[in-house]
Coordinates of C-alpha atoms in Angstrom, one line a residue:
Q1 CA 15.2 -22.6 -107.9
V2 CA 17.6 -23.0 -105.0
Q3 CA 17.6 -26.4 -103.3
L4 CA 19.6 -27.4 -100.2
R5 CA 20.4 -31.0 -99.4
E6 CA 21.9 -32.2 -96.2
S7 CA 24.0 -35.4 -95.8
G8 CA 26.2 -37.0 -93.2
G9 CA 23.7 -37.8 -90.5
G10 CA 23.7 -41.0 -88.5
S11 CA 24.2 -42.6 -85.1
V12 CA 27.3 -42.1 -83.0
E13 CA 28.3 -42.7 -79.4
A14 CA 28.8 -39.9 -77.0
G15 CA 32.2 -38.3 -77.5
G16 CA 32.2 -39.1 -81.1
S17 CA 32.3 -36.9 -84.2
L18 CA 30.3 -36.4 -87.4
R19 CA 30.5 -34.0 -90.3
L20 CA 27.4 -32.8 -92.0
S21 CA 27.4 -31.4 -95.5
C22 CA 24.8 -29.3 -97.2
T23 CA 25.0 -29.0 -101.0
R24 CA 23.2 -26.2 -102.9
S25 CA 21.8 -26.6 -106.3
G26 CA 20.5 -23.6 -108.2
N27 CA 21.8 -20.1 -108.0
F28 CA 21.2 -17.5 -105.3
D29 CA 19.8 -14.1 -106.4
S30 CA 23.0 -12.3 -107.4
R31 CA 21.8 -9.0 -105.9
Y32 CA 22.2 -10.3 -102.4
R33 CA 24.8 -11.8 -100.2
Y34 CA 23.6 -14.9 -98.5
C35 CA 24.1 -16.2 -95.0
M36 CA 24.0 -19.9 -94.5
G37 CA 23.4 -21.7 -91.3
W38 CA 22.8 -24.9 -89.4
F39 CA 19.8 -25.5 -87.2
R40 CA 18.4 -28.4 -85.3
Q41 CA 15.0 -29.6 -84.1
I42 CA 14.3 -32.1 -81.4
P43 CA 11.6 -34.6 -82.2
G44 CA 8.3 -33.5 -80.8
Q45 CA 9.3 -29.9 -80.6
T46 CA 8.3 -27.2 -83.0
R47 CA 11.2 -24.9 -82.3
R48 CA 14.3 -25.0 -84.4
E49 CA 17.5 -24.0 -82.5
G50 CA 20.1 -22.0 -84.2
I51 CA 23.5 -23.8 -84.1
A52 CA 25.8 -21.8 -86.3
T53 CA 25.8 -19.3 -89.2
I54 CA 28.3 -18.1 -91.7
D55 CA 27.9 -14.9 -93.6
S56 CA 29.1 -14.3 -97.2
D57 CA 32.1 -12.3 -95.7
G58 CA 33.0 -15.3 -93.5
T59 CA 31.6 -13.9 -90.3
I60 CA 30.7 -16.8 -88.0
N61 CA 28.3 -17.0 -85.1
Y62 CA 27.7 -20.0 -82.8
A63 CA 25.1 -20.9 -80.2
N64 CA 26.7 -21.2 -76.8
S65 CA 25.6 -24.8 -76.6
V66 CA 28.0 -25.8 -79.3
K67 CA 30.9 -23.4 -79.0
G68 CA 34.2 -25.2 -78.9
R69 CA 32.7 -28.4 -80.2
F70 CA 31.1 -27.6 -83.6
T71 CA 32.7 -25.8 -86.5
I72 CA 30.9 -24.3 -89.5
S73 CA 32.7 -23.8 -92.8
K74 CA 31.9 -23.6 -96.5
D75 CA 33.4 -24.3 -99.8
N76 CA 32.0 -21.8 -102.3
D77 CA 33.5 -23.6 -105.3
K78 CA 31.6 -26.7 -104.3
S79 CA 28.5 -24.8 -103.1
T80 CA 28.7 -26.8 -100.0
L81 CA 28.3 -25.9 -96.3
Y82 CA 29.8 -28.1 -93.6
L83 CA 29.3 -28.7 -89.9
Q84 CA 32.0 -30.5 -88.1
M85 CA 30.7 -31.8 -84.8
N86 CA 33.0 -33.1 -82.2
D87 CA 32.5 -34.4 -78.6
L88 CA 28.9 -35.1 -79.4
K89 CA 26.5 -35.4 -76.5
P90 CA 23.1 -37.2 -76.2
E91 CA 21.4 -33.8 -76.1
D92 CA 22.8 -33.1 -79.5
S93 CA 20.4 -35.7 -80.9
A94 CA 18.0 -34.0 -83.3
T95 CA 17.2 -33.4 -86.9
Y96 CA 19.7 -31.0 -88.4
Y97 CA 18.8 -28.6 -91.1
C98 CA 20.8 -26.2 -93.3
A99 CA 19.3 -22.9 -94.4
A100 CA 20.2 -19.9 -96.5
D101 CA 19.0 -16.3 -96.4
P102 CA 20.1 -12.9 -97.7
G103 CA 20.6 -11.6 -94.1
R104 CA 23.1 -11.4 -91.3
G105 CA 23.9 -14.5 -89.2
S106 CA 24.1 -12.6 -86.0
Y107 CA 20.4 -11.9 -86.3
L108 CA 19.3 -15.0 -88.2
L109 CA 20.8 -17.3 -85.6
Q110 CA 18.2 -16.2 -83.2
Y111 CA 15.3 -16.1 -85.7
P112 CA 15.5 -19.2 -87.8
T113 CA 12.0 -18.8 -89.2
Q114 CA 13.3 -15.8 -91.2
F115 CA 15.5 -18.1 -93.4
Q116 CA 14.3 -18.2 -97.0
Y117 CA 15.6 -21.6 -98.0
W118 CA 15.7 -24.9 -96.1
G119 CA 17.0 -28.4 -96.6
Q120 CA 15.0 -31.5 -95.8
G121 CA 17.1 -32.3 -92.7
T122 CA 19.3 -35.2 -91.6
Q123 CA 19.0 -37.1 -88.4
I124 CA 21.6 -37.3 -85.7
T125 CA 21.4 -39.7 -82.8
V126 CA 23.9 -39.7 -80.1
S127 CA 23.9 -42.6 -77.6
S128 CA 25.3 -42.5 -74.1

């Protein structure tokens, strides 16, 4: 059973940085190549916004809202996904989730509900 667990959330002032981690336990189905991604959800909203995805071949996709500020990366040996967030803005405040799915990030970034596995989320608060 695959489980994803995020860490690294917290409170920061505008312009600051945070790094999120997402650690996987359990094994993916070896028949598929998995895309992993980061998403966020603003309190009170039902929609989850795609932030960044990284495919098994290393292909990366970003939402326009975070390009140039956020960097997604992964360490396969540690089964860990990262999101480095720089120049944070108050509008970045949200609950951040990591997710995994045997699909392509270019598509899944737009359709987060398609992701098979989700973490529990970690809260980010950016004060002005």
